Amino acid sequence: MGVSGCGKSTVGELLGGQIKAEFLDGDSLHPKVNIDKMASEKPLDDADREPWLGEIGRLLAAAGEREPLIIACSALKRKYRDQIREQAPATVFIHLHGSLELLTVRMGERAGHFMPVGLLKSQFETLEELEPDERGMVLDISASPQQLASQAASWLGNH
């Protein structure tokens, strides 16, 4: 989980390879209307996100514990994570965290993504950190994607 540009897809794919889990980019589950809205620099609201989060929860629940599944998803608010956990209670969240300044630079360097840098500030304003009663961990994105995936794999192996 985390704001746009934090490396969710890159780290998720690497982590999937390390722990032998399927990886799915949550962006691919957004309806076209959501992608078009974000591409026009309009942030999604809770109503826009609800069906998307429902689909993520449904896929995680369907995978169950027998088939590990990693889904890159912003999950910025506690209520979004709760919505996912309603369907898939065993879900854990790995929050990739970095500064607005670092992520602005990273997003400015990436090509071909629908999410404009202009929405990054609104994502930071929306972000609610993991709370102590939520199963998950926070990783600092100043480490390399490989290091982040290894840290996450190690944490998952111990929990």
PDB file of N, CA and C in Angstrom, residues 67-131:
ATOM      1  N   GLU A  67      -3.294 -20.041  -1.678  1.00  0.00           N
ATOM      2  CA  GLU A  67      -2.662 -19.434  -2.838  1.00  0.00           C
ATOM      3  C   GLU A  67      -2.285 -17.996  -2.490  1.00  0.00           C
ATOM      4  N   PRO A  68      -1.064 -17.768  -2.052  1.00  0.00           N
ATOM      5  CA  PRO A  68      -0.700 -16.397  -1.696  1.00  0.00           C
ATOM      6  C   PRO A  68      -0.898 -15.441  -2.873  1.00  0.00           C
ATOM      7  N   LEU A  69      -1.492 -14.294  -2.598  1.00  0.00           N
ATOM      8  CA  LEU A  69      -1.750 -13.284  -3.615  1.00  0.00           C
ATOM      9  C   LEU A  69      -1.309 -11.936  -3.081  1.00  0.00           C
ATOM     10  N   ILE A  70      -0.560 -11.219  -3.884  1.00  0.00           N
ATOM     11  CA  ILE A  70      -0.123  -9.860  -3.559  1.00  0.00           C
ATOM     12  C   ILE A  70      -0.834  -8.927  -4.522  1.00  0.00           C
ATOM     13  N   ILE A  71      -1.501  -7.918  -3.993  1.00  0.00           N
ATOM     14  CA  ILE A  71      -2.143  -6.921  -4.837  1.00  0.00           C
ATOM     15  C   ILE A  71      -1.604  -5.553  -4.454  1.00  0.00           C
ATOM     16  N   ALA A  72      -1.028  -4.852  -5.418  1.00  0.00           N
ATOM     17  CA  ALA A  72      -0.587  -3.473  -5.196  1.00  0.00           C
ATOM     18  C   ALA A  72      -1.833  -2.599  -5.192  1.00  0.00           C
ATOM     19  N   CYS A  73      -2.029  -1.890  -4.098  1.00  0.00           N
ATOM     20  CA  CYS A  73      -3.245  -1.087  -3.911  1.00  0.00           C
ATOM     21  C   CYS A  73      -2.903   0.067  -2.987  1.00  0.00           C
ATOM     22  N   SER A  74      -3.389   1.250  -3.295  1.00  0.00           N
ATOM     23  CA  SER A  74      -3.050   2.405  -2.459  1.00  0.00           C
ATOM     24  C   SER A  74      -3.556   2.233  -1.031  1.00  0.00           C
ATOM     25  N   ALA A  75      -4.794   1.792  -0.829  1.00  0.00           N
ATOM     26  CA  ALA A  75      -5.362   1.548   0.505  1.00  0.00           C
ATOM     27  C   ALA A  75      -5.020   2.687   1.470  1.00  0.00           C
ATOM     28  N   LEU A  76      -5.245   3.917   1.046  1.00  0.00           N
ATOM     29  CA  LEU A  76      -4.780   5.082   1.787  1.00  0.00           C
ATOM     30  C   LEU A  76      -5.488   5.319   3.116  1.00  0.00           C
ATOM     31  N   LYS A  77      -6.749   4.966   3.208  1.00  0.00           N
ATOM     32  CA  LYS A  77      -7.508   5.215   4.441  1.00  0.00           C
ATOM     33  C   LYS A  77      -7.766   3.921   5.193  1.00  0.00           C
ATOM     34  N   ARG A  78      -7.890   4.052   6.496  1.00  0.00           N
ATOM     35  CA  ARG A  78      -8.218   2.895   7.330  1.00  0.00           C
ATOM     36  C   ARG A  78      -9.511   2.243   6.841  1.00  0.00           C
ATOM     37  N   LYS A  79     -10.516   3.042   6.508  1.00  0.00           N
ATOM     38  CA  LYS A  79     -11.783   2.439   6.093  1.00  0.00           C
ATOM     39  C   LYS A  79     -11.646   1.669   4.781  1.00  0.00           C
ATOM     40  N   TYR A  80     -10.696   2.042   3.928  1.00  0.00           N
ATOM     41  CA  TYR A  80     -10.457   1.276   2.703  1.00  0.00           C
ATOM     42  C   TYR A  80      -9.854  -0.087   3.056  1.00  0.00           C
ATOM     43  N   ARG A  81      -8.895  -0.063   3.983  1.00  0.00           N
ATOM     44  CA  ARG A  81      -8.278  -1.323   4.408  1.00  0.00           C
ATOM     45  C   ARG A  81      -9.304  -2.195   5.124  1.00  0.00           C
ATOM     46  N   ASP A  82     -10.167  -1.563   5.925  1.00  0.00           N
ATOM     47  CA  ASP A  82     -11.233  -2.321   6.599  1.00  0.00           C
ATOM     48  C   ASP A  82     -12.164  -2.964   5.579  1.00  0.00           C
ATOM     49  N   GLN A  83     -12.471  -2.247   4.508  1.00  0.00           N
ATOM     50  CA  GLN A  83     -13.352  -2.789   3.478  1.00  0.00           C
ATOM     51  C   GLN A  83     -12.721  -4.038   2.845  1.00  0.00           C
ATOM     52  N   ILE A  84     -11.443  -3.986   2.602  1.00  0.00           N
ATOM     53  CA  ILE A  84     -10.744  -5.158   2.046  1.00  0.00           C
ATOM     54  C   ILE A  84     -10.769  -6.300   3.053  1.00  0.00           C
ATOM     55  N   ARG A  85     -10.479  -5.984   4.329  1.00  0.00           N
ATOM     56  CA  ARG A  85     -10.437  -7.030   5.363  1.00  0.00           C
ATOM     57  C   ARG A  85     -11.810  -7.622   5.671  1.00  0.00           C
ATOM     58  N   GLU A  86     -12.888  -6.891   5.382  1.00  0.00           N
ATOM     59  CA  GLU A  86     -14.225  -7.466   5.575  1.00  0.00           C
ATOM     60  C   GLU A  86     -14.378  -8.731   4.755  1.00  0.00           C
ATOM     61  N   GLN A  87     -13.819  -8.747   3.568  1.00  0.00           N
ATOM     62  CA  GLN A  87     -13.907  -9.908   2.690  1.00  0.00           C
ATOM     63  C   GLN A  87     -12.731 -10.860   2.866  1.00  0.00           C
ATOM     64  N   ALA A  88     -11.584 -10.319   3.214  1.00  0.00           N
ATOM     65  CA  ALA A  88     -10.362 -11.119   3.327  1.00  0.00           C
ATOM     66  C   ALA A  88      -9.663 -10.771   4.642  1.00  0.00           C
ATOM     67  N   PRO A  89     -10.164 -11.304   5.765  1.00  0.00           N
ATOM     68  CA  PRO A  89      -9.662 -10.912   7.094  1.00  0.00           C
ATOM     69  C   PRO A  89      -8.177 -11.170   7.330  1.00  0.00           C
ATOM     70  N   ALA A  90      -7.587 -12.110   6.626  1.00  0.00           N
ATOM     71  CA  ALA A  90      -6.171 -12.427   6.848  1.00  0.00           C
ATOM     72  C   ALA A  90      -5.227 -11.469   6.123  1.00  0.00           C
ATOM     73  N   THR A  91      -5.768 -10.499   5.410  1.00  0.00           N
ATOM     74  CA  THR A  91      -4.941  -9.569   4.637  1.00  0.00           C
ATOM     75  C   THR A  91      -4.001  -8.788   5.547  1.00  0.00           C
ATOM     76  N   VAL A  92      -2.752  -8.669   5.120  1.00  0.00           N
ATOM     77  CA  VAL A  92      -1.776  -7.808   5.792  1.00  0.00           C
ATOM     78  C   VAL A  92      -1.369  -6.723   4.809  1.00  0.00           C
ATOM     79  N   PHE A  93      -0.955  -5.590   5.340  1.00  0.00           N
ATOM     80  CA  PHE A  93      -0.589  -4.448   4.503  1.00  0.00           C
ATOM     81  C   PHE A  93       0.874  -4.093   4.720  1.00  0.00           C
ATOM     82  N   ILE A  94       1.584  -3.923   3.630  1.00  0.00           N
ATOM     83  CA  ILE A  94       2.963  -3.458   3.681  1.00  0.00           C
ATOM     84  C   ILE A  94       2.952  -2.060   3.076  1.00  0.00           C
ATOM     85  N   HIS A  95       3.165  -1.082   3.942  1.00  0.00           N
ATOM     86  CA  HIS A  95       3.087   0.327   3.540  1.00  0.00           C
ATOM     87  C   HIS A  95       4.466   0.797   3.099  1.00  0.00           C
ATOM     88  N   LEU A  96       4.567   1.153   1.825  1.00  0.00           N
ATOM     89  CA  LEU A  96       5.800   1.730   1.290  1.00  0.00           C
ATOM     90  C   LEU A  96       5.701   3.230   1.458  1.00  0.00           C
ATOM     91  N   HIS A  97       6.562   3.767   2.303  1.00  0.00           N
ATOM     92  CA  HIS A  97       6.442   5.161   2.711  1.00  0.00           C
ATOM     93  C   HIS A  97       7.672   5.968   2.300  1.00  0.00           C
ATOM     94  N   GLY A  98       7.409   7.173   1.797  1.00  0.00           N
ATOM     95  CA  GLY A  98       8.486   8.089   1.443  1.00  0.00           C
ATOM     96  C   GLY A  98       7.977   9.511   1.504  1.00  0.00           C
ATOM     97  N   SER A  99       8.876  10.451   1.362  1.00  0.00           N
ATOM     98  CA  SER A  99       8.506  11.862   1.464  1.00  0.00           C
ATOM     99  C   SER A  99       7.828  12.344   0.182  1.00  0.00           C
ATOM    100  N   LEU A 100       7.056  13.402   0.326  1.00  0.00           N
ATOM    101  CA  LEU A 100       6.411  14.036  -0.830  1.00  0.00           C
ATOM    102  C   LEU A 100       7.459  14.475  -1.845  1.00  0.00           C
ATOM    103  N   GLU A 101       8.558  15.010  -1.366  1.00  0.00           N
ATOM    104  CA  GLU A 101       9.617  15.504  -2.259  1.00  0.00           C
ATOM    105  C   GLU A 101      10.212  14.362  -3.093  1.00  0.00           C
ATOM    106  N   LEU A 102      10.554  13.258  -2.429  1.00  0.00           N
ATOM    107  CA  LEU A 102      11.142  12.119  -3.135  1.00  0.00           C
ATOM    108  C   LEU A 102      10.160  11.546  -4.155  1.00  0.00           C
ATOM    109  N   LEU A 103       8.905  11.415  -3.761  1.00  0.00           N
ATOM    110  CA  LEU A 103       7.915  10.833  -4.662  1.00  0.00           C
ATOM    111  C   LEU A 103       7.577  11.761  -5.822  1.00  0.00           C
ATOM    112  N   THR A 104       7.628  13.053  -5.605  1.00  0.00           N
ATOM    113  CA  THR A 104       7.410  14.005  -6.694  1.00  0.00           C
ATOM    114  C   THR A 104       8.488  13.831  -7.757  1.00  0.00           C
ATOM    115  N   VAL A 105       9.735  13.670  -7.325  1.00  0.00           N
ATOM    116  CA  VAL A 105      10.842  13.449  -8.260  1.00  0.00           C
ATOM    117  C   VAL A 105      10.633  12.138  -9.009  1.00  0.00           C
ATOM    118  N   ARG A 106      10.327  11.066  -8.274  1.00  0.00           N
ATOM    119  CA  ARG A 106      10.140   9.758  -8.908  1.00  0.00           C
ATOM    120  C   ARG A 106       9.005   9.775  -9.929  1.00  0.00           C
ATOM    121  N   MET A 107       7.893  10.381  -9.550  1.00  0.00           N
ATOM    122  CA  MET A 107       6.753  10.414 -10.468  1.00  0.00           C
ATOM    123  C   MET A 107       7.052  11.258 -11.702  1.00  0.00           C
ATOM    124  N   GLY A 108       7.851  12.310 -11.531  1.00  0.00           N
ATOM    125  CA  GLY A 108       8.227  13.145 -12.662  1.00  0.00           C
ATOM    126  C   GLY A 108       9.107  12.410 -13.660  1.00  0.00           C
ATOM    127  N   GLU A 109       9.810  11.382 -13.184  1.00  0.00           N
ATOM    128  CA  GLU A 109      10.717  10.615 -14.044  1.00  0.00           C
ATOM    129  C   GLU A 109      10.048   9.421 -14.705  1.00  0.00           C
ATOM    130  N   ARG A 110       8.840   9.076 -14.253  1.00  0.00           N
ATOM    131  CA  ARG A 110       8.209   7.870 -14.809  1.00  0.00           C
ATOM    132  C   ARG A 110       7.316   8.246 -15.988  1.00  0.00           C
ATOM    133  N   ALA A 111       7.371   7.405 -17.000  1.00  0.00           N
ATOM    134  CA  ALA A 111       6.601   7.678 -18.216  1.00  0.00           C
ATOM    135  C   ALA A 111       5.497   6.641 -18.387  1.00  0.00           C
ATOM    136  N   GLY A 112       4.428   7.046 -19.039  1.00  0.00           N
ATOM    137  CA  GLY A 112       3.397   6.110 -19.431  1.00  0.00           C
ATOM    138  C   GLY A 112       2.408   5.709 -18.363  1.00  0.00           C
ATOM    139  N   HIS A 113       2.358   6.408 -17.256  1.00  0.00           N
ATOM    140  CA  HIS A 113       1.390   6.077 -16.206  1.00  0.00           C
ATOM    141  C   HIS A 113       0.301   7.136 -16.190  1.00  0.00           C
ATOM    142  N   PHE A 114      -0.925   6.698 -15.941  1.00  0.00           N
ATOM    143  CA  PHE A 114      -2.070   7.615 -15.994  1.00  0.00           C
ATOM    144  C   PHE A 114      -2.121   8.601 -14.830  1.00  0.00           C
ATOM    145  N   MET A 115      -1.452   8.297 -13.741  1.00  0.00           N
ATOM    146  CA  MET A 115      -1.552   9.117 -12.536  1.00  0.00           C
ATOM    147  C   MET A 115      -0.621  10.327 -12.633  1.00  0.00           C
ATOM    148  N   PRO A 116      -1.176  11.538 -12.668  1.00  0.00           N
ATOM    149  CA  PRO A 116      -0.328  12.731 -12.779  1.00  0.00           C
ATOM    150  C   PRO A 116       0.284  13.124 -11.429  1.00  0.00           C
ATOM    151  N   VAL A 117       1.444  13.741 -11.494  1.00  0.00           N
ATOM    152  CA  VAL A 117       2.134  14.215 -10.290  1.00  0.00           C
ATOM    153  C   VAL A 117       1.236  15.163  -9.488  1.00  0.00           C
ATOM    154  N   GLY A 118       0.359  15.896 -10.183  1.00  0.00           N
ATOM    155  CA  GLY A 118      -0.511  16.866  -9.520  1.00  0.00           C
ATOM    156  C   GLY A 118      -1.440  16.270  -8.480  1.00  0.00           C
ATOM    157  N   LEU A 119      -1.694  14.960  -8.532  1.00  0.00           N
ATOM    158  CA  LEU A 119      -2.576  14.335  -7.543  1.00  0.00           C
ATOM    159  C   LEU A 119      -1.834  13.787  -6.329  1.00  0.00           C
ATOM    160  N   LEU A 120      -0.516  13.820  -6.372  1.00  0.00           N
ATOM    161  CA  LEU A 120       0.271  13.254  -5.280  1.00  0.00           C
ATOM    162  C   LEU A 120      -0.018  13.931  -3.944  1.00  0.00           C
ATOM    163  N   LYS A 121      -0.101  15.254  -3.944  1.00  0.00           N
ATOM    164  CA  LYS A 121      -0.364  15.981  -2.694  1.00  0.00           C
ATOM    165  C   LYS A 121      -1.702  15.557  -2.086  1.00  0.00           C
ATOM    166  N   SER A 122      -2.724  15.370  -2.916  1.00  0.00           N
ATOM    167  CA  SER A 122      -4.030  14.953  -2.390  1.00  0.00           C
ATOM    168  C   SER A 122      -3.951  13.544  -1.806  1.00  0.00           C
ATOM    169  N   GLN A 123      -3.100  12.699  -2.375  1.00  0.00           N
ATOM    170  CA  GLN A 123      -2.936  11.362  -1.809  1.00  0.00           C
ATOM    171  C   GLN A 123      -2.281  11.432  -0.433  1.00  0.00           C
ATOM    172  N   PHE A 124      -1.283  12.287  -0.287  1.00  0.00           N
ATOM    173  CA  PHE A 124      -0.647  12.456   1.026  1.00  0.00           C
ATOM    174  C   PHE A 124      -1.650  12.994   2.046  1.00  0.00           C
ATOM    175  N   GLU A 125      -2.517  13.882   1.616  1.00  0.00           N
ATOM    176  CA  GLU A 125      -3.533  14.439   2.520  1.00  0.00           C
ATOM    177  C   GLU A 125      -4.561  13.380   2.921  1.00  0.00           C
ATOM    178  N   THR A 126      -4.808  12.434   2.058  1.00  0.00           N
ATOM    179  CA  THR A 126      -5.768  11.360   2.318  1.00  0.00           C
ATOM    180  C   THR A 126      -5.161  10.242   3.157  1.00  0.00           C
ATOM    181  N   LEU A 127      -3.858  10.019   3.044  1.00  0.00           N
ATOM    182  CA  LEU A 127      -3.183   8.890   3.673  1.00  0.00           C
ATOM    183  C   LEU A 127      -3.392   8.851   5.187  1.00  0.00           C
ATOM    184  N   GLU A 128      -3.843   7.708   5.666  1.00  0.00           N
ATOM    185  CA  GLU A 128      -3.929   7.418   7.100  1.00  0.00           C
ATOM    186  C   GLU A 128      -2.961   6.270   7.361  1.00  0.00           C
ATOM    187  N   GLU A 129      -1.985   6.536   8.208  1.00  0.00           N
ATOM    188  CA  GLU A 129      -0.964   5.531   8.515  1.00  0.00           C
ATOM    189  C   GLU A 129      -1.612   4.286   9.114  1.00  0.00           C
ATOM    190  N   LEU A 130      -0.913   3.145   8.984  1.00  0.00           N
ATOM    191  CA  LEU A 130      -1.378   1.924   9.635  1.00  0.00           C
ATOM    192  C   LEU A 130      -1.496   2.172  11.133  1.00  0.00           C
ATOM    193  N   GLU A 131      -2.555   1.673  11.711  1.00  0.00           N
ATOM    194  CA  GLU A 131      -2.767   1.814  13.151  1.00  0.00           C
ATOM    195  C   GLU A 131      -2.229   0.578  13.856  1.00  0.00           C
TER     196      GLU A 131
END
